[in-house]
PDB file of C-alpha atoms and ligand atoms in Angstrom:
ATOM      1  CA  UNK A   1      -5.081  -1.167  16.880  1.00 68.00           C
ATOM      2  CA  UNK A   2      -5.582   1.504  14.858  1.00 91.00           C
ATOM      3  CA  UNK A   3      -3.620   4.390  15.433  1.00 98.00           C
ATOM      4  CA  UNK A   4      -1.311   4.203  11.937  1.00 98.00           C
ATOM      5  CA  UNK A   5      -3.740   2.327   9.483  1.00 98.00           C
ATOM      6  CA  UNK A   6      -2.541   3.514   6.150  1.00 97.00           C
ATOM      7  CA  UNK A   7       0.641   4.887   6.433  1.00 98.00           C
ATOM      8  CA  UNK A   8       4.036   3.620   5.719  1.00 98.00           C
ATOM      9  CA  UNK A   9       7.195   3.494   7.532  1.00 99.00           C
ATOM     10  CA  UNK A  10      10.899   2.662   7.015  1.00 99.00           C
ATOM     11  CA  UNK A  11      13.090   1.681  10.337  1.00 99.00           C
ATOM     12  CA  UNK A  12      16.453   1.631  10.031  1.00 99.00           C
ATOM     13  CA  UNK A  13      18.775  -0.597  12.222  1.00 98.00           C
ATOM     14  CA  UNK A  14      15.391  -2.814  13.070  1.00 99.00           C
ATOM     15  CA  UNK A  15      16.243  -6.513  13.202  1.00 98.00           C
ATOM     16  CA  UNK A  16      17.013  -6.157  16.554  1.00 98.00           C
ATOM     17  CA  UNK A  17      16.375  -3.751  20.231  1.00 98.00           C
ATOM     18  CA  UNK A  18      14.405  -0.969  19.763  1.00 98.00           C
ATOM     19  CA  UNK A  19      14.388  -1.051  15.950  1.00 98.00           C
ATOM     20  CA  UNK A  20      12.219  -4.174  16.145  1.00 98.00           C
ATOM     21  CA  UNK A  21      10.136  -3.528  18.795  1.00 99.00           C
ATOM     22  CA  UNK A  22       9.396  -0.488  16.868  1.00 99.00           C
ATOM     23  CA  UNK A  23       8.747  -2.099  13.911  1.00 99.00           C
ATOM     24  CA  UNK A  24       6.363  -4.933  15.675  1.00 98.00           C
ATOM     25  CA  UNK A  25       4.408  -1.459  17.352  1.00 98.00           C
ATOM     26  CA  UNK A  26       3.767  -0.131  13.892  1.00 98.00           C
ATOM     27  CA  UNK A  27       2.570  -2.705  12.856  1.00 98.00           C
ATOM     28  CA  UNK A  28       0.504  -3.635  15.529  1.00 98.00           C
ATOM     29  CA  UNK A  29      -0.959  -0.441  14.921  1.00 98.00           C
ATOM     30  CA  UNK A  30      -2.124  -0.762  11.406  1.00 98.00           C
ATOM     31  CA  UNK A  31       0.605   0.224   9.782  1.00 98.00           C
ATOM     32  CA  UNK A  32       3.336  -1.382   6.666  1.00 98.00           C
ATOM     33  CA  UNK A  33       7.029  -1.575   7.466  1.00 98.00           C
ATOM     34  CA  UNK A  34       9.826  -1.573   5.535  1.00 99.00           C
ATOM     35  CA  UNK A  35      12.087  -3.464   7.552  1.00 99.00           C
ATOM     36  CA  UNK A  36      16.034  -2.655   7.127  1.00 99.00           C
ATOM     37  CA  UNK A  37      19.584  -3.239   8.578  1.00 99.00           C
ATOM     38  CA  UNK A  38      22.660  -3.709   7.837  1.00 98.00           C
ATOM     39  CA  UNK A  39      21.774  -7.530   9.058  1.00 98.00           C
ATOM     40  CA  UNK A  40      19.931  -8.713   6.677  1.00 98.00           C
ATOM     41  CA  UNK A  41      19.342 -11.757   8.052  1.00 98.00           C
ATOM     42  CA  UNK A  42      17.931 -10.585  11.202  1.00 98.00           C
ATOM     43  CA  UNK A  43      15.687  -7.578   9.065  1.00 98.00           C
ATOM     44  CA  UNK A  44      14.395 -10.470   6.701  1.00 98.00           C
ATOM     45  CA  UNK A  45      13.061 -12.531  10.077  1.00 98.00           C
ATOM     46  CA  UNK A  46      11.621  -9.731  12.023  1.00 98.00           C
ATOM     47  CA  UNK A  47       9.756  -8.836   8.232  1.00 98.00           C
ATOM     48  CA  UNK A  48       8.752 -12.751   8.163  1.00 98.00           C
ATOM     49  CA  UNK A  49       7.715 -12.494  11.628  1.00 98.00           C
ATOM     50  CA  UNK A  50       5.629  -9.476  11.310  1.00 98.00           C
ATOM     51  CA  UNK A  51       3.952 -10.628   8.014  1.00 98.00           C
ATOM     52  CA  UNK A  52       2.818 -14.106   9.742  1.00 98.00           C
ATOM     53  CA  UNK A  53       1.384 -11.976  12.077  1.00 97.00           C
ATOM     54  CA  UNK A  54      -0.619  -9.784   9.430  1.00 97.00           C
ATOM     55  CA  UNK A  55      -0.023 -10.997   6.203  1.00 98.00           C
ATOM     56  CA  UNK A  56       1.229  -8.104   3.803  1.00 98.00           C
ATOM     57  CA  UNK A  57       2.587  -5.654   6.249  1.00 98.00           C
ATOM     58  CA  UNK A  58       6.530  -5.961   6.335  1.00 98.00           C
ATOM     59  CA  UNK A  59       9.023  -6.511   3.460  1.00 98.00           C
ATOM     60  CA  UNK A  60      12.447  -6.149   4.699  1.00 98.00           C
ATOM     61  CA  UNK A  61      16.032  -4.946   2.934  1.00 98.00           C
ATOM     62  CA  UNK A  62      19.345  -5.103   3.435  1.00 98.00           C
ATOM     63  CA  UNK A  63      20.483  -1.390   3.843  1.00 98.00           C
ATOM     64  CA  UNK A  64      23.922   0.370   5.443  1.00 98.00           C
ATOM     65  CA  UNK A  65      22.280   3.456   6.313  1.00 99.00           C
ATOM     66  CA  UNK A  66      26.144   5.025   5.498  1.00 98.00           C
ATOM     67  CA  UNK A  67      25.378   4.468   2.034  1.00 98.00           C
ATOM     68  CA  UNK A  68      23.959   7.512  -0.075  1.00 98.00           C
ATOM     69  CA  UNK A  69      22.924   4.909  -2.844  1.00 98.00           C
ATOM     70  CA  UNK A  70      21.301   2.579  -0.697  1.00 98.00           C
ATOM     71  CA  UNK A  71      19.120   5.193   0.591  1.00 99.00           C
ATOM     72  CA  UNK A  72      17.764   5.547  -2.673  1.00 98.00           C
ATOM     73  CA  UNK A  73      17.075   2.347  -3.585  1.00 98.00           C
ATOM     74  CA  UNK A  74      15.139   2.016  -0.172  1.00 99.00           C
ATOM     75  CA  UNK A  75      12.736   4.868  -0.047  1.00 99.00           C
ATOM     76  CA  UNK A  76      11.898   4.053  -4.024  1.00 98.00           C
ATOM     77  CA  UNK A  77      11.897   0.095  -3.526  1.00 98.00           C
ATOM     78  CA  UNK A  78       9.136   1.459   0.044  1.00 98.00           C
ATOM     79  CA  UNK A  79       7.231   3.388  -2.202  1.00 98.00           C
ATOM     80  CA  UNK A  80       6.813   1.224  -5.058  1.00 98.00           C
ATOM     81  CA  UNK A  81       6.309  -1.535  -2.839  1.00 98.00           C
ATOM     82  CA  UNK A  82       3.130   0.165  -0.465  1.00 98.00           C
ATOM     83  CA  UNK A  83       2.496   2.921  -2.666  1.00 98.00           C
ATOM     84  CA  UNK A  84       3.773   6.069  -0.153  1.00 98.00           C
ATOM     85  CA  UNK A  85       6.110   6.674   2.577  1.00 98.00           C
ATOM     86  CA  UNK A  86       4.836   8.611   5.435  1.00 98.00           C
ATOM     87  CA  UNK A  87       7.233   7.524   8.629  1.00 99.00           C
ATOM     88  CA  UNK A  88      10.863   7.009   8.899  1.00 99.00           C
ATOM     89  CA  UNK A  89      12.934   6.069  11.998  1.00 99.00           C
ATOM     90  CA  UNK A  90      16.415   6.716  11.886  1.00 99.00           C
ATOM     91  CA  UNK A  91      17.046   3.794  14.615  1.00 98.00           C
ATOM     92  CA  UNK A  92      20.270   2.336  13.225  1.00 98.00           C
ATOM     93  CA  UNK A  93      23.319   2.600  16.040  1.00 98.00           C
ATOM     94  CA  UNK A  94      26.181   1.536  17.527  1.00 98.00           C
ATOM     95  CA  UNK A  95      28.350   1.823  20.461  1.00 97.00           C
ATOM     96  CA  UNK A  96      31.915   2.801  20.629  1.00 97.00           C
ATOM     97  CA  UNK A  97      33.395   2.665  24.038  1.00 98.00           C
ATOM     98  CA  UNK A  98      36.151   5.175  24.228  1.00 98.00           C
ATOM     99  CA  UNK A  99      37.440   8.540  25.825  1.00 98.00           C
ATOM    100  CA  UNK A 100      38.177  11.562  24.379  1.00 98.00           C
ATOM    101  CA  UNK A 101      41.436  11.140  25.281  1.00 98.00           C
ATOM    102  CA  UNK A 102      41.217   7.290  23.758  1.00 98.00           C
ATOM    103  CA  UNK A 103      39.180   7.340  20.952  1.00 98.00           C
ATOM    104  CA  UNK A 104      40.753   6.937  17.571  1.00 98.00           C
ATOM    105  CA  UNK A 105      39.864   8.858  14.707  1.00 98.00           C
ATOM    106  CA  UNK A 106      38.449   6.157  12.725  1.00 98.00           C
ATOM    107  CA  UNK A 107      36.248   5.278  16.043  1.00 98.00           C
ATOM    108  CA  UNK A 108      35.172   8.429  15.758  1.00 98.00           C
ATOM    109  CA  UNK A 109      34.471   8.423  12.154  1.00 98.00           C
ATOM    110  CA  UNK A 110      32.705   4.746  12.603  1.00 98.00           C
ATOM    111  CA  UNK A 111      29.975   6.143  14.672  1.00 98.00           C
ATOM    112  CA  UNK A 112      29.565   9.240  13.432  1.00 98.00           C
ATOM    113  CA  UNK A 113      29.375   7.596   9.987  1.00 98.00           C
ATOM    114  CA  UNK A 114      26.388   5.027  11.444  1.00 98.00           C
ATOM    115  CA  UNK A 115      24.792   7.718  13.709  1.00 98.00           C
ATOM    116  CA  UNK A 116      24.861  11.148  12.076  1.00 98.00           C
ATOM    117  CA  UNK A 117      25.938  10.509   8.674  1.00 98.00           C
ATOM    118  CA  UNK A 118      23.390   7.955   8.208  1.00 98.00           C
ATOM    119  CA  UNK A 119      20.454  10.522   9.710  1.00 99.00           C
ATOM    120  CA  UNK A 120      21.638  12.605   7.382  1.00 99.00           C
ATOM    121  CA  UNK A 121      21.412  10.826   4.882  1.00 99.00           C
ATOM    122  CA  UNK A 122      18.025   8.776   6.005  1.00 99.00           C
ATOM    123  CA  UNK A 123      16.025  12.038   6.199  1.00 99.00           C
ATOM    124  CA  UNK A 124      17.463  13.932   2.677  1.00 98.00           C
ATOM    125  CA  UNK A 125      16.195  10.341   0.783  1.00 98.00           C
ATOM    126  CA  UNK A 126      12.873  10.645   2.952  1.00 98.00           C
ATOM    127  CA  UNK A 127      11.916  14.052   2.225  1.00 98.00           C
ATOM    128  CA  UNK A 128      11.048  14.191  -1.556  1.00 98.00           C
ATOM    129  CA  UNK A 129       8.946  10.731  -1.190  1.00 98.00           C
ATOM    130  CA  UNK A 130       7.003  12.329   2.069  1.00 98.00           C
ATOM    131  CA  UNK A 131       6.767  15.140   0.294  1.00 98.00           C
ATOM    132  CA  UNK A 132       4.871  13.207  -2.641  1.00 98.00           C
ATOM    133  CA  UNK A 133       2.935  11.434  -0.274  1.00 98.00           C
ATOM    134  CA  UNK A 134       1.308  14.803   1.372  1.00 97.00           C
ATOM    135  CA  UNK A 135       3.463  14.554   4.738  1.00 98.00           C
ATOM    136  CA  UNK A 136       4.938  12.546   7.226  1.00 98.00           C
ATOM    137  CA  UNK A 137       6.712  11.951  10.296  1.00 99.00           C
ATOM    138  CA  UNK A 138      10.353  11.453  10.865  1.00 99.00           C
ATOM    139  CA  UNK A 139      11.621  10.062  14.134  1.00 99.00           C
ATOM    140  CA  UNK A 140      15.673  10.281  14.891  1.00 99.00           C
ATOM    141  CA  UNK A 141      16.618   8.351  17.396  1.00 98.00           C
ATOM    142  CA  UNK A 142      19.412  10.016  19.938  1.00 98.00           C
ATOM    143  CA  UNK A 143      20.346   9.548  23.415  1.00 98.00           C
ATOM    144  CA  UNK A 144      20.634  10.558  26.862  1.00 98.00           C
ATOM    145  CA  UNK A 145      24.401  11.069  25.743  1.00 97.00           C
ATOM    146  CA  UNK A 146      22.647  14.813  24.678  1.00 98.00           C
ATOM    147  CA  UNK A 147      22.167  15.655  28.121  1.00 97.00           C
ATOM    148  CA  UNK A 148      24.289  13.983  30.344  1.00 96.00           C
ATOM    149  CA  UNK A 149      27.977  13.849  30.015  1.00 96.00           C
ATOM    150  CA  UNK A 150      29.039  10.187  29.270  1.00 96.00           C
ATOM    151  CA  UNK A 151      33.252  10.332  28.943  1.00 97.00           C
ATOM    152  CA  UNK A 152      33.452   6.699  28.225  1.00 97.00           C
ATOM    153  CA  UNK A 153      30.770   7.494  24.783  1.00 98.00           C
ATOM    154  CA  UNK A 154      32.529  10.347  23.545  1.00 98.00           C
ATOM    155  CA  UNK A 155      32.060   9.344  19.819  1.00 98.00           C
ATOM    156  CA  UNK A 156      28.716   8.312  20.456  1.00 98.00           C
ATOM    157  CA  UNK A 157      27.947  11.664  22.248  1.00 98.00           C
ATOM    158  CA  UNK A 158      29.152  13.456  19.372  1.00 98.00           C
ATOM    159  CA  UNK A 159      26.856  11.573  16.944  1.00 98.00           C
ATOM    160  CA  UNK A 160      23.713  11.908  18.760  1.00 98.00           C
ATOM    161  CA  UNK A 161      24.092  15.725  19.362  1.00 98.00           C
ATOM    162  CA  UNK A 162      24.724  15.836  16.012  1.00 98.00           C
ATOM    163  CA  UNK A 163      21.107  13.958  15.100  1.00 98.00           C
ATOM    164  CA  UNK A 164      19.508  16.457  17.995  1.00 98.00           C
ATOM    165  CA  UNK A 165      20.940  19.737  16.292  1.00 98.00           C
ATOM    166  CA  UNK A 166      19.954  17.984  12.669  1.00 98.00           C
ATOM    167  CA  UNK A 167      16.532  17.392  13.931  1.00 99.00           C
ATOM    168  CA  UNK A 168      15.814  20.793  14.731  1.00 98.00           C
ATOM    169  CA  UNK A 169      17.103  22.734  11.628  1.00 98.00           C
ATOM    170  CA  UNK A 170      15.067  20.084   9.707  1.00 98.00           C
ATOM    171  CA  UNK A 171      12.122  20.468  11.438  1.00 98.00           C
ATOM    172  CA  UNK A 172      12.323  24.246  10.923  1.00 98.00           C
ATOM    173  CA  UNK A 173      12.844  23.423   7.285  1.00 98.00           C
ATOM    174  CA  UNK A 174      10.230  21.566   6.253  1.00 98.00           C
ATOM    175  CA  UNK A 175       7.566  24.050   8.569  1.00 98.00           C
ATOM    176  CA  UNK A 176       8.652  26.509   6.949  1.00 98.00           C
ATOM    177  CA  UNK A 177       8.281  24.868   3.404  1.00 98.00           C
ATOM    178  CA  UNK A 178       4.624  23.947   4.584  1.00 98.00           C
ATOM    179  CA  UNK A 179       5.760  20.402   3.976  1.00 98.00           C
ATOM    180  CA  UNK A 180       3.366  19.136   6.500  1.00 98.00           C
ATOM    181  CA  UNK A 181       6.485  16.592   7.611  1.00 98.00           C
ATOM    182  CA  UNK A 182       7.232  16.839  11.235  1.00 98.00           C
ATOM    183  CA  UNK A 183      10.909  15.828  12.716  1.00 99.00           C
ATOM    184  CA  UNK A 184      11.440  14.993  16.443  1.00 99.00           C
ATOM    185  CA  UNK A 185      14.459  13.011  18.213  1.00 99.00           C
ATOM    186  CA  UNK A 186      13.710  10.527  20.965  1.00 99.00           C
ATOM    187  CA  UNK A 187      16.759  10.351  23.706  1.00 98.00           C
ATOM    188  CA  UNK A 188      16.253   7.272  25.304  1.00 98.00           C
ATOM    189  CA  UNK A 189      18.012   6.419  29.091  1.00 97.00           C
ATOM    190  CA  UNK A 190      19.447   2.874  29.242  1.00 96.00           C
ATOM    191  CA  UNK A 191      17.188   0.083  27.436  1.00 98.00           C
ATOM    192  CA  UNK A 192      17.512  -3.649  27.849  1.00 97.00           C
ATOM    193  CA  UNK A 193      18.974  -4.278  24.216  1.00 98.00           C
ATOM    194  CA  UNK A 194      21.807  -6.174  22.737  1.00 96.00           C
ATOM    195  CA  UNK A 195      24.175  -2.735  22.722  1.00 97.00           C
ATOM    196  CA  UNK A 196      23.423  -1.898  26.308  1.00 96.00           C
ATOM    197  CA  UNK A 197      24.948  -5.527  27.426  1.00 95.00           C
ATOM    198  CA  UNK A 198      27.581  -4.936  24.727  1.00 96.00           C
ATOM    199  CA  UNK A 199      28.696  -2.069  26.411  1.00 96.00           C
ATOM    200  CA  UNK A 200      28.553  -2.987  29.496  1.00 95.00           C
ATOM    201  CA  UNK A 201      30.633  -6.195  28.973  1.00 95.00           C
ATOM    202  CA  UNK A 202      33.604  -4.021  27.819  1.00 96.00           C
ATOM    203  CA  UNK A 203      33.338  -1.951  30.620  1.00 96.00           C
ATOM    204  CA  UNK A 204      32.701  -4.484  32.835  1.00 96.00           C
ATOM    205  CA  UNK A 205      29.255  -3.652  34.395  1.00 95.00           C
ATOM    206  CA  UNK A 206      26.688  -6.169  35.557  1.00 94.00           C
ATOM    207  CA  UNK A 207      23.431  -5.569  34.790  1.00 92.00           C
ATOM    208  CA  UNK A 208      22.422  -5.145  37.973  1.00 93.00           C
ATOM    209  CA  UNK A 209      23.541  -2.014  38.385  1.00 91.00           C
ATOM    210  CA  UNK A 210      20.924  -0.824  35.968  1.00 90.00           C
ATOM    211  CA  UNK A 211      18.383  -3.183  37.551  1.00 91.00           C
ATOM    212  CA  UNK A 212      18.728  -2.571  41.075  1.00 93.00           C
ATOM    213  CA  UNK A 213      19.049   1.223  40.193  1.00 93.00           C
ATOM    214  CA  UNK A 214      16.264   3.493  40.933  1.00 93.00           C
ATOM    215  CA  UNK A 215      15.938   4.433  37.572  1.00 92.00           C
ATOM    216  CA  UNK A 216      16.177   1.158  36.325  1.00 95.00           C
ATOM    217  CA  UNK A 217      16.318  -0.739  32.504  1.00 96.00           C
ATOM    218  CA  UNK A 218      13.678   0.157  30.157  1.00 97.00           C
ATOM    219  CA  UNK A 219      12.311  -2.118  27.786  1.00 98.00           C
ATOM    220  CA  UNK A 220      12.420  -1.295  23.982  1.00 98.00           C
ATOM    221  CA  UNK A 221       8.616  -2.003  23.981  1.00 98.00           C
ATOM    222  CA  UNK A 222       8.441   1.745  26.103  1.00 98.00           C
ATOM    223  CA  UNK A 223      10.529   3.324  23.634  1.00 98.00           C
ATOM    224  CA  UNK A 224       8.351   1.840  20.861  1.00 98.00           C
ATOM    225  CA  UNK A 225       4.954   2.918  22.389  1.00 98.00           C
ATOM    226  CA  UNK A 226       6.617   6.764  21.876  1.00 98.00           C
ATOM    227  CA  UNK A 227       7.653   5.803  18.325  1.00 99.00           C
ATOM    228  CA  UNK A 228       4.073   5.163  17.518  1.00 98.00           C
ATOM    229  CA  UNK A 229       2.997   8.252  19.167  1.00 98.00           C
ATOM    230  CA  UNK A 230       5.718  10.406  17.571  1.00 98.00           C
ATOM    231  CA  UNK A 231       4.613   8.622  13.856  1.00 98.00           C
ATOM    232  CA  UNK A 232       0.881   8.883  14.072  1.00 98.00           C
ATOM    233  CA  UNK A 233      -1.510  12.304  13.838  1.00 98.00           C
ATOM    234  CA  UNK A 234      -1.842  12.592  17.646  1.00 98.00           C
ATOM    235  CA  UNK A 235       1.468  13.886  17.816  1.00 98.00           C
ATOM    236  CA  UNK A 236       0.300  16.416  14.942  1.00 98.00           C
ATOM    237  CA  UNK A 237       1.582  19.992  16.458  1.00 98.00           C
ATOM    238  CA  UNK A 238       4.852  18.572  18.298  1.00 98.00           C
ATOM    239  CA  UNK A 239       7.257  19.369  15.777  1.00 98.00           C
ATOM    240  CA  UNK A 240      11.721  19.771  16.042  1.00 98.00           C
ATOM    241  CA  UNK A 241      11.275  18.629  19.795  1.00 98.00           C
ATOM    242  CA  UNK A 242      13.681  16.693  21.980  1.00 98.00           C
ATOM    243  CA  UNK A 243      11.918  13.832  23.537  1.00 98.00           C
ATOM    244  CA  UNK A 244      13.808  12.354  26.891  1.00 98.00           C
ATOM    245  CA  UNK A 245      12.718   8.564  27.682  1.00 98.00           C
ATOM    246  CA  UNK A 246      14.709   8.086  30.904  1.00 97.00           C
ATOM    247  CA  UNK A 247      12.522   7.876  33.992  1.00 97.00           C
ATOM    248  CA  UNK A 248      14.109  11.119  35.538  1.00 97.00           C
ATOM    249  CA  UNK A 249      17.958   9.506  35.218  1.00 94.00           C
ATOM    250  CA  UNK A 250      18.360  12.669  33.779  1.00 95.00           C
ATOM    251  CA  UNK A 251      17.471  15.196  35.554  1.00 94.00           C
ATOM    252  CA  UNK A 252      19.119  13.916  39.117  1.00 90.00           C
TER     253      UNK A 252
HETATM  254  N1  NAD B   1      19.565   0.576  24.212  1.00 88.62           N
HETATM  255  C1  NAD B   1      19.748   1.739  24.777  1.00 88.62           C
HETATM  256  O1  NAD B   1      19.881   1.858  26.007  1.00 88.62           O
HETATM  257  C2  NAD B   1      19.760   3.001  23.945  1.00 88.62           C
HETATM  258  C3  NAD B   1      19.769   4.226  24.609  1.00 88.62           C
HETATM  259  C4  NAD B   1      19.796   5.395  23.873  1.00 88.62           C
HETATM  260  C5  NAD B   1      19.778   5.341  22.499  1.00 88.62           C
HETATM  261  N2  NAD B   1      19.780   4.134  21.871  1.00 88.62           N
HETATM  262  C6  NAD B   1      19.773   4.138  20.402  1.00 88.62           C
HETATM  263  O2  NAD B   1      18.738   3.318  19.910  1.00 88.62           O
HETATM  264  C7  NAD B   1      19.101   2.802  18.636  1.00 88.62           C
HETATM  265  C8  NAD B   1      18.912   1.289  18.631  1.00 88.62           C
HETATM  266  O3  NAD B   1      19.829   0.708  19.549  1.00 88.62           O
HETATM  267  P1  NAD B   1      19.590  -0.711  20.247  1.00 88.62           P
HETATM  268  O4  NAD B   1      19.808  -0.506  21.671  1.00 88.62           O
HETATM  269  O5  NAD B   1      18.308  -1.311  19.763  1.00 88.62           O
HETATM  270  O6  NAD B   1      20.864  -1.502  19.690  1.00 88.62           O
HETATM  271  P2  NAD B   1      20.991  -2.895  18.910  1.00 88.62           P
HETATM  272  O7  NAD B   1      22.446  -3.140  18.854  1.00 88.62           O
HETATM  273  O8  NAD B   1      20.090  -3.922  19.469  1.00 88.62           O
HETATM  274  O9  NAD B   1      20.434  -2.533  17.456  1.00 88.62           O
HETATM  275  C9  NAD B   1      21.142  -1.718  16.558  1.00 88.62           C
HETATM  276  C10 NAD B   1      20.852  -2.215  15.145  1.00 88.62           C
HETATM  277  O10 NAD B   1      21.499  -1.336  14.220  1.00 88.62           O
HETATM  278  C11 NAD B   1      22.046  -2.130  13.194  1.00 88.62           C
HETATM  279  N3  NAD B   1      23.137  -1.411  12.515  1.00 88.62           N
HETATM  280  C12 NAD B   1      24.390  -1.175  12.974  1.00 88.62           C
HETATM  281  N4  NAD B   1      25.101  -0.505  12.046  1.00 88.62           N
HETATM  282  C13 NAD B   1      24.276  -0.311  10.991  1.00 88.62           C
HETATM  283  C14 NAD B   1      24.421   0.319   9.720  1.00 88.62           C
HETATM  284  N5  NAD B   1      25.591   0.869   9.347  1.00 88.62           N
HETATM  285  N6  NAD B   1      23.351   0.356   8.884  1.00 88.62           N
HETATM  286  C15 NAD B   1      22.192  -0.219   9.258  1.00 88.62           C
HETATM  287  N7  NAD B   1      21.990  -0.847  10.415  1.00 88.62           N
HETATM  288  C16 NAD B   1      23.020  -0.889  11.276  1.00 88.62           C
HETATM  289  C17 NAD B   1      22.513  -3.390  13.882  1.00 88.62           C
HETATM  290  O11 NAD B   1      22.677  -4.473  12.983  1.00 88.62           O
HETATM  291  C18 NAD B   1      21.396  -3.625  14.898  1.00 88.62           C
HETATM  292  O12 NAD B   1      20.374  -4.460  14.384  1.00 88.62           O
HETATM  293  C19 NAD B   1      20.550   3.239  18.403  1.00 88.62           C
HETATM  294  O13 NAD B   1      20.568   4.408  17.591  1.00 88.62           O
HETATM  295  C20 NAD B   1      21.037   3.563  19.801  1.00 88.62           C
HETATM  296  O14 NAD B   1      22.098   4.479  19.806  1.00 88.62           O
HETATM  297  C21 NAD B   1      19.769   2.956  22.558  1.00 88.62           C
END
């Protein structure tokens, strides 16, 4: 209940999936969320939510993490609002189903614009206010697509070995810098959220195939239970590391 008292986190792409349940495990752990999404909507009811659960530790925001201005007004509107920022979770996604051979360049620009563009941008805003706050942990949120090759997610592919390969060099950065802010990407397998039955609805899977699988569907709460690991002082000395969440899909 107490793994993340006092610190302060922003998640990205969190009124829904894994964003939420991430958000709800923060919380849950002692810790203040800013809520955001492009939905805002969805990010002000998982903040309401969260607050009638423990009053005073959500406030939500609209926020397209594609937008360099945005950013701003985020991390400053976090830290004036609960004093510090010491977590961020680039979690905001979404799915483009498409070849290389099909995929249009604006596809390709859509989710690399959501997915590495917006990690980009998520973790140069975060920096300066960790910084301030004496460290902190940021969590980028990739994919299996880094491992295995997926030709129907070729733009998502792209983006998410882009946040792996971003993760890294920033990582190194801020050691280097004696920052004391750590950066590590999570690669999740296939988890029972709204983009997983988007996808497979235009390429006509049942779910099944996931559940009856030996590997299975995850549930975002198993991702989240990593996010709080990955975001509190346990996970102190694990620093620029790729972390696979995929009961062994991966390595068959
Ligand atoms: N579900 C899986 O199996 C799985 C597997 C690997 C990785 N992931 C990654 O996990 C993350 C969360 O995915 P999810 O499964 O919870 O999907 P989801 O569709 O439930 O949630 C994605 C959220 O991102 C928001 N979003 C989309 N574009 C945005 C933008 N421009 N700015 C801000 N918010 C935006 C959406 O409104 C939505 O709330 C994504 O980065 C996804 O690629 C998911």
């Amino acid at each position: 209940m107490s793994r993340l008292t006092g610190k302060v986190a922003i998640v990205t792409g969190a009124a829904s999936g894994l964003g939420k349940a991430d958000c709800e495990a923060l919380v849950r752990e002692g810790a203040q969320v800013m809520v955001t999404d492009v939905n805002a909507a969805g990010a002000a009811a998982v903040a309401a939510a969260l607050n009638a659960s423990r009053p005073g530790s959500a406030a939500s925001m609209q926020h397209d993490v594609r937008d360099e201005a945005q950013w701003a007004t985020v991390v400053a509107t976090t830290v004036k609002t609960f004093g510090k920022l010491n977590v961020l979770v680039n979690n905001a996604g979404v799915v483009v189903v498409a070849t290389p051979e099909t995929t249009t360049l604006e596809q390709f620009r859509f989710a690399n614009g959501v997915m590495s563009e917006g990690v980009f941008l998520g973790c140069k805003a975060a920096i300066p206010a960790m910084k301030e706050s004496g460290g902190g942990s940021i969590i980028n949120m990739s994919s299996i697509a880094t491992h295995l090759g997926y030709p129907v997610f070729f733009a998502y592919s792209a983006a998410k070995g882009a946040v792996q390969a971003m993760t890294k060099s920033i990582a190194v950065y801020c050691q280097m810098n004696k920052m004391n802010i750590r950066c590590n990407s999570v690669h999740p397998g296939a988890i029972d959220t709204a983009m997983v039955d988007n996808a497979n609805q235009q390429l006509g899977i049942d779910k099944s195939a996931y559940t009856e699988a030996p590997w299975g569907l995850g549930k975002p709460e198993d991702v989240a239970n990593l996010i709080v690991f990955l975001a509190s002082e346990e996970s102190r000395f694990i620093n620029g590391t790729t972390h696979v969440i995929d009961n062994a899909i991966s390595i068959q």
